[in-house]
Structure formats: C-alpha cells, structure tokens
Coordinates of C-alpha atoms in Angstrom, one line a residue:
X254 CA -6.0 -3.2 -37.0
X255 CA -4.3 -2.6 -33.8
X256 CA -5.8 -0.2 -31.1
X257 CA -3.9 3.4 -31.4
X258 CA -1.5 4.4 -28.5
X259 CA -1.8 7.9 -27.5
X260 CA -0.6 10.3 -24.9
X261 CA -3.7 12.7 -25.7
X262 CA -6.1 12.6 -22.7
X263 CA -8.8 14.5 -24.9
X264 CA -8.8 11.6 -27.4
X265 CA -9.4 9.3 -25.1
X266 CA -12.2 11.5 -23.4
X267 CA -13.8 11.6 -26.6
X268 CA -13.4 7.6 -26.9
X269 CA -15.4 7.4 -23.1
X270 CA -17.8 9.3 -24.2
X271 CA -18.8 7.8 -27.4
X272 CA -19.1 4.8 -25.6
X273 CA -15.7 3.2 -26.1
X274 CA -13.6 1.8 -24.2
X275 CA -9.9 2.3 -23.4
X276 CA -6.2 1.1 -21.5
X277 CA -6.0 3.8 -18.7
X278 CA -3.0 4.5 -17.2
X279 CA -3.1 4.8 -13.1
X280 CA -0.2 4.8 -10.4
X281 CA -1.3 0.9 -9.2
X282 CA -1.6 -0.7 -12.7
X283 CA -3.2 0.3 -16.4
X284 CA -6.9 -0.4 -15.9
X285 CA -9.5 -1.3 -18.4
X286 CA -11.8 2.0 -18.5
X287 CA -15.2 2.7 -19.5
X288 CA -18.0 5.2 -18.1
X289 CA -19.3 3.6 -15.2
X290 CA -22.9 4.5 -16.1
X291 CA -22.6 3.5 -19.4
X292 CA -24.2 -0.1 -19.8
X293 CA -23.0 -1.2 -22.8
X294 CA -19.4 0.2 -22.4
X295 CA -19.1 -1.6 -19.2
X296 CA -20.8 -4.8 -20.4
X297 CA -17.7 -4.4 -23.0
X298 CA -15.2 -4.6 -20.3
X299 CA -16.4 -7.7 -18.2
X300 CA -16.7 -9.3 -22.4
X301 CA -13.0 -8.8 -23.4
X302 CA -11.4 -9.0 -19.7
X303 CA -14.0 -12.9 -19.9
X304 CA -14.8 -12.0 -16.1
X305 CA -18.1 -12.7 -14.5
X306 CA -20.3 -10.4 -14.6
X307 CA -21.4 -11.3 -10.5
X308 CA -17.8 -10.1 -10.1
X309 CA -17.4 -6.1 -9.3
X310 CA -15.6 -3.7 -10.7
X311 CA -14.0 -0.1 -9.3
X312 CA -15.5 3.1 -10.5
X313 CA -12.5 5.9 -10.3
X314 CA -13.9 9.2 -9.7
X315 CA -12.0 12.6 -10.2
X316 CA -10.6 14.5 -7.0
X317 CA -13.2 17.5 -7.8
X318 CA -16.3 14.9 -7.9
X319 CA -18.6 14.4 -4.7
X320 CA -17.8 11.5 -3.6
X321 CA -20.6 11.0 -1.4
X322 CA -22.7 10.8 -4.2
X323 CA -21.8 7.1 -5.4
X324 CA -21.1 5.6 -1.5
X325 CA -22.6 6.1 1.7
X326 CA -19.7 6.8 4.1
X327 CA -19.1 5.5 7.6
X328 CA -16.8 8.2 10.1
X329 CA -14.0 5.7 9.2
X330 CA -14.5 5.5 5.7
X331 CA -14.4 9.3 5.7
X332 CA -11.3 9.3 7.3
X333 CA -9.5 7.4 5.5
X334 CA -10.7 9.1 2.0
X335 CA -9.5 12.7 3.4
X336 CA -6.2 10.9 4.6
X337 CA -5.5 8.7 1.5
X338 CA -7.3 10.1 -1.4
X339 CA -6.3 10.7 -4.2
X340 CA -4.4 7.3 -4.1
X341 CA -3.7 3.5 -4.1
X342 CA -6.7 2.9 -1.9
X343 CA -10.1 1.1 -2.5
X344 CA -13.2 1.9 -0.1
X345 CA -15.8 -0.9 -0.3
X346 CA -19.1 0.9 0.8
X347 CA -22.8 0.9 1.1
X348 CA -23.9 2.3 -2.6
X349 CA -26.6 5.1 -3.3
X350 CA -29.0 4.8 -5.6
X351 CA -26.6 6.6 -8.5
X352 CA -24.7 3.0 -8.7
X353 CA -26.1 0.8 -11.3
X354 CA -26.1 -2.9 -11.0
X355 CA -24.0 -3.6 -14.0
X356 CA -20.8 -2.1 -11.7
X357 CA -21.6 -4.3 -8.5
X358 CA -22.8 -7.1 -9.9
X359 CA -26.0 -6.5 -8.1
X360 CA -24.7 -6.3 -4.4
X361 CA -25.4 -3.4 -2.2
X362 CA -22.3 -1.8 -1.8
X363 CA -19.3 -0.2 -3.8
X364 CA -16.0 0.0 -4.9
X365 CA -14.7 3.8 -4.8
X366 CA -11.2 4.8 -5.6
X367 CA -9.7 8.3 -6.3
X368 CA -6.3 7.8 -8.3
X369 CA -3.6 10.1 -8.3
X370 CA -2.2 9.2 -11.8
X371 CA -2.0 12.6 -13.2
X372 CA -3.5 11.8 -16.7
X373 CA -6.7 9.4 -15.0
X374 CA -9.7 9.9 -16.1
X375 CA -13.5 10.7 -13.7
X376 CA -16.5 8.3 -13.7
X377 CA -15.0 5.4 -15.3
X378 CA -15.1 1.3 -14.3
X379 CA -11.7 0.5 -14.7
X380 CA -10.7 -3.1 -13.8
X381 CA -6.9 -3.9 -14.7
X382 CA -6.3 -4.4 -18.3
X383 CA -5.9 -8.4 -19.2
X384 CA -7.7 -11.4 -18.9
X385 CA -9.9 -12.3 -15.9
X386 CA -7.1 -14.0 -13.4
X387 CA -3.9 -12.9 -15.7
X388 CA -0.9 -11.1 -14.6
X389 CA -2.0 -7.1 -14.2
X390 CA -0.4 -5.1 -16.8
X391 CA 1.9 -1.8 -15.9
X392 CA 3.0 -0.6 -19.2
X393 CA 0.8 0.6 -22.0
X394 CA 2.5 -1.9 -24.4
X395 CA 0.8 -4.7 -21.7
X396 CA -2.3 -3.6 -22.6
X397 CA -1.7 -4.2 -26.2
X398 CA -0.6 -7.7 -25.7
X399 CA -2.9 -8.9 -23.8
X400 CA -6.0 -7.1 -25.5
X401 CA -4.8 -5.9 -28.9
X402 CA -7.7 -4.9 -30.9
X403 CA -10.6 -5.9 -28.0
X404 CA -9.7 -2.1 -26.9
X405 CA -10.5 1.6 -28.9
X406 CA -7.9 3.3 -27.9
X407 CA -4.5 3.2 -25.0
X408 CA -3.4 6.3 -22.8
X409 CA 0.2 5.7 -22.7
X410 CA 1.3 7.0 -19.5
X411 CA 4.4 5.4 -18.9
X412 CA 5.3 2.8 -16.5
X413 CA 3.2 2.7 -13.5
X414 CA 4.2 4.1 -9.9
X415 CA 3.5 1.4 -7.4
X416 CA 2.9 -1.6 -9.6
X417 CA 0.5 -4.0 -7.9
X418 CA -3.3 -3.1 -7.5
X419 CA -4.6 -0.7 -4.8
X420 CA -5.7 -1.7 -1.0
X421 CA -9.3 -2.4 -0.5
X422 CA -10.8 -1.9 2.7
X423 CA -14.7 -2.8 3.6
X424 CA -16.2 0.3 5.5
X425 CA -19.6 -1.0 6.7
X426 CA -21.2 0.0 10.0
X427 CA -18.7 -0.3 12.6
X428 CA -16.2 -2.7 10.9
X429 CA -13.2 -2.2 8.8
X430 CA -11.7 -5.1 7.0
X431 CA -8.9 -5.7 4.7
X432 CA -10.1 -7.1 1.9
X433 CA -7.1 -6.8 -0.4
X434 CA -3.8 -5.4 0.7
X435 CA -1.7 -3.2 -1.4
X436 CA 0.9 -0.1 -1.3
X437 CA -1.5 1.6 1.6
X438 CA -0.4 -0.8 4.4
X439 CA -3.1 -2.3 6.8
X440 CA -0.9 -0.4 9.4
X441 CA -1.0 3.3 8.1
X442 CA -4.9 3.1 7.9
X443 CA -5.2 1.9 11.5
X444 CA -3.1 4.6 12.2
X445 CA -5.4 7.1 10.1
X446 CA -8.8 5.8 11.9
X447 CA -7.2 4.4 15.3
X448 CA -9.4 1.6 15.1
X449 CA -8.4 -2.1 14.4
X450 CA -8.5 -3.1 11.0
X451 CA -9.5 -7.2 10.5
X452 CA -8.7 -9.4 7.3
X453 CA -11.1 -11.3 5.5
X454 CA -10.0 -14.6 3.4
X455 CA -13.7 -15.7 3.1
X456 CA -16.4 -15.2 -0.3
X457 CA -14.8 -12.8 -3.0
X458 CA -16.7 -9.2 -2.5
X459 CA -14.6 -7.2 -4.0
X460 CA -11.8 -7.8 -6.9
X461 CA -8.4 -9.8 -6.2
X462 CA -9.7 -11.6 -3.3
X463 CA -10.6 -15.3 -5.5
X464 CA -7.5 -17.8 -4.3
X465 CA -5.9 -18.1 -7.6
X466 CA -5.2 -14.9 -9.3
X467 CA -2.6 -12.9 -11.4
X468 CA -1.4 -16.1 -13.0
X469 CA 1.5 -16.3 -15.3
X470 CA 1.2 -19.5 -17.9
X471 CA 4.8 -20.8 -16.1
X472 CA 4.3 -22.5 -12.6
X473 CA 5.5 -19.9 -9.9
X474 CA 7.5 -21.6 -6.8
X475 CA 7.5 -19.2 -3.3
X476 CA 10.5 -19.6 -1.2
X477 CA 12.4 -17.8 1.3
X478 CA 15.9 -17.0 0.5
X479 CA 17.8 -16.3 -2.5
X480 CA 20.0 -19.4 -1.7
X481 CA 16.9 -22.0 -1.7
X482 CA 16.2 -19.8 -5.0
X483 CA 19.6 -20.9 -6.5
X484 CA 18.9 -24.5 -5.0
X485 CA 15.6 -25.2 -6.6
X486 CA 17.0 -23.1 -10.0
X487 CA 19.4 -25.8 -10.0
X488 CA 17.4 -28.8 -9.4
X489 CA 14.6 -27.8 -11.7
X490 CA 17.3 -26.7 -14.8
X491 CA 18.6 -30.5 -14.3
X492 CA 15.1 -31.7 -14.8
X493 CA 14.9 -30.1 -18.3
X494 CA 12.9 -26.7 -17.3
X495 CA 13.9 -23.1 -18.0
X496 CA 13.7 -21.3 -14.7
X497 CA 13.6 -17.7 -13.5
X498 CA 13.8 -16.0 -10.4
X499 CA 12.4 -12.8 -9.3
X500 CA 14.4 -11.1 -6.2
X501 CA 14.2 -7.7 -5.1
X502 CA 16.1 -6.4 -2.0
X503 CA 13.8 -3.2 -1.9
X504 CA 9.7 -3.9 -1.7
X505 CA 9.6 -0.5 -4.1
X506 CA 11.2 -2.2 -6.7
X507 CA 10.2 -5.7 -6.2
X508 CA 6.3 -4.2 -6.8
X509 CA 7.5 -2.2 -9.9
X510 CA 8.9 -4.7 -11.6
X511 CA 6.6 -8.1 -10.5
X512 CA 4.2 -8.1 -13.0
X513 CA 6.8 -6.9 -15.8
X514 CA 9.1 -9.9 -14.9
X515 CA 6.0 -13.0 -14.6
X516 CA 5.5 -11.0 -18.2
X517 CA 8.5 -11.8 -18.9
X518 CA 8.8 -15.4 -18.3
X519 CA 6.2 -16.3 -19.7
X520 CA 7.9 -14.6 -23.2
X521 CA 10.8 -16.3 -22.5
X522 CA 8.4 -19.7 -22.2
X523 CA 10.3 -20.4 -18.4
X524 CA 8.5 -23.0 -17.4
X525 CA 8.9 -22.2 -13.6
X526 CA 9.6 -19.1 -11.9
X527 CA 10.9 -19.0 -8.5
X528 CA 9.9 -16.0 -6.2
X529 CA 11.9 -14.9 -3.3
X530 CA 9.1 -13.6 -0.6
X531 CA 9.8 -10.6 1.2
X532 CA 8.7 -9.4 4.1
X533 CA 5.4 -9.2 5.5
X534 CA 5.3 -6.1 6.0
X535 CA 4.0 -3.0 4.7
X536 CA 4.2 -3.2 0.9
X537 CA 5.8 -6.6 1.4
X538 CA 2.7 -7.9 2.5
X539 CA 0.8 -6.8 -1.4
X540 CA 3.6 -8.3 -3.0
X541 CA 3.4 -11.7 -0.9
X542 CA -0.5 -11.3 -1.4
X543 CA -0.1 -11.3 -5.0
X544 CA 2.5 -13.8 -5.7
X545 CA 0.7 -16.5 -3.3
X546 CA -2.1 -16.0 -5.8
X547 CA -0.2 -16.8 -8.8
X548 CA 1.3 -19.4 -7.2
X549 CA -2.3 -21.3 -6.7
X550 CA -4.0 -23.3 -9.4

C-alpha cells in the first residue's frame, strides 16, 4: 500500500504525534519529518533515509516556539534569527540540555531552523526526503518515489519555493562559518551581523557538507557556457550516451527546477547530464555548491 497524499495539516499532526513519520513540505525542499523528541520516530528517519546515525539532523521549530530553549545563542546568532527567521536559514549552535542525542548524533551543538512554508509543522527533525546522498526532492510526488511506503503519510504542499536546501551557518563563540550555502547568501548575513563570515570545507558537522552529495544515478559534467554544453552534448551522443543539459539564465529558476531536472534524467536513464554553472554569486553560489557535489563520486 502506498503512503496517502494529503493536503490536511491536522492529519499529518495526528501522524507526528502517534509517532509516525511523514513527507513535509518546506520552502527549501520536502523534508523527512518526525518529532524531534520522539526516539523511535526519529530512529525511523535516519532507517529509511540509510543515513548514519553520527550524522545530524535539523529540528524545525514553529515561529511562536522559544527558540532559546533548544540552542544557546551567541549576539550574532541572535541577529541573524531576528533578521532571517522564519526562513531558508540553518543556525548551528551550542545545544541545551532539551536536545537529545539521537538529533545530533551526540555532538554538543545544534541544528535550528524556522521555515516559513505556511503548512510546516513545530518540533519535528526533518532531513530532506530520499536516500542518504540522493537528489533532494521538491514535489510531494518525489517523496513518493523515492520512499513509497517507508513513510505514514505526505503533506502535499505544492512545489517548493527556493528549491535547494537552506544555508547553514556555525554560531559558536566569536566565529561565524558557512557551513553550507544556500538561498540566504554568505553576503546578506554579513550584512545582518557586520562581521566576517568564514567557510569551512573540513569534517562534516552539519548536513550537506560530505564531498559527494545529491547524486543522480547519471554522471553530471560541470562546465561553463552553454556552447561547451552543446560541444560536449555532441561528443558524448557520438559515443553512444543519452545526454541532458540543465541551463538556466535566472539563479531563481535554475534552483527551482535542479533537483526536478537530475530527477528527470535519471527517468529518462541519460547517462550524462551536463550542467551549465552560474555564477558565484548569491544563490548562484547554492546551486554551484550543490551540483559540484553531484558531480563527485
């Protein structure tokens, strides 16, 4: 038996609460939900996404919920959740004692976001929706490929706003790194804090940051232009393969529709898909983030 699609917010409430778990529709991507201080629920996620359990996941809380409760926040950190909250934006921060290990996989701190998807749900871990390392899904009818009947229930909310996961920024002591870029550019938070913001590319601490990532089953090619596109299209169809190419000229639409078109590839069993960069800028810089990722094997 499939999982039932539904656009009732109560039913999949009820679902949370017994324990379930559910396909939650947020503006980034549909996320995998379950009450965060529910251990079994959440031991369910990490079992059908197959991600390690040392690996931490994201508990979304409601804009009316103190916040301060789950995460001990730095000035900065403060800031930035007054300035971008709710929203596409992940605060990695010192946990309180309310944060069970089973959400951090044991580490001191936590992921906190506040998402502005209308139909979201409070206090629930909600890693995206597929496979550990898979292409995110941004369509209700994602969820139900990838997890079919692993899943109680799916909030259909429609295709999701921004399309690629939300920025996550480390607020500890004094620092403030980018751990993952996303729709929140590394540029409008310095601007939020006036402080500098730093990168990290070292140990995974917090979800999207492992090399290879958001990987289609077809080989992804990066290049530059839409003419080397065309070039490589042409060389590769020679060769016996089924190509695609994924072009956007606006970083809006190009993070809308990235995840729908490696999706769609791989249904169409391309074996190569060739992915114009943009720039690295702004969203520009998510959407190179993401596709370097698939890229790597």
């Amino acid at each position: 038996n499939q999982p039932q699609i539904s656009t009732d917010v109560n039913e999949a409430a009820q679902v949370l609460l017994s324990g379930g778990i559910i396909g939650l529709p947020t503006e980034t991507v549909y996320g995998l939900a379950a009450c965060a201080l529910n251990q079994s629920a959440v031991s369910k996620v990490f079992a059908v996404k197959e991600r390690p359990t040392s690996h931490p996941l994201i508990v979304h809380l409601s804009p009316e919920e103190d916040f301060t409760k789950w995460g001990v926040f730095t000035s900065d950190a403060l800031r930035l959740a007054r300035a971008f909250w709710p929203g596409p934006l992940t605060l990695l921060v010192e946990r309180t004692k309310i944060v069970p290990d089973w959400v951090t996989g044991g580490r001191d701190t936590v992921a906190l976001r506040v998402p502005s998807h209308p139909v979201a749900i409070a206090l629930v871990v909600a890693p995206s929706a597929n496979k550990f390392g898979k292409v995110s899904p941004t369509t209700a009818q994602h969820v139900l490929d990838d997890l079919g009947v692993s899943v109680d229930l799916i909030l259909d909310g429609g295709s999701c706003e921004v399309g690629v996961e939300s920025t996550i920024v480390e607020c500890l002591g004094d620092s403030l790194v980018l751990l993952r870029p996303g729709a929140i550019s590394a540029e409008q938070i310095q601007d939020a804090v006036q402080a500098q913001l730093t990168t990290e590319q070292g140990v995974s601490r917090a979800p999207g940051m492992l090399v290879s990532h958001y990987t289609p089953d077809a080989d992804v090619v990066l290049v530059d232009s839409i003419e080397e596109a065309q070039r490589y299209k042409t060389k590769l169809e020679s060769e016996g393969g089924k190509v695609a190419i994924i072009s956007h000229r606006h970083v809006d639409e190009y993070a809308k529709k990235l995840y729908d078109e490696l999706r769609d590839a791989d249904n169409n069993a391309c074996s190569s898909v060739i992915a114009v960069m943009p720039q690295d800028s702004g969203l520009g810089t998510a959407i190179r983030d993401r596709l370097r990722k698939a890229a790597s094997r």
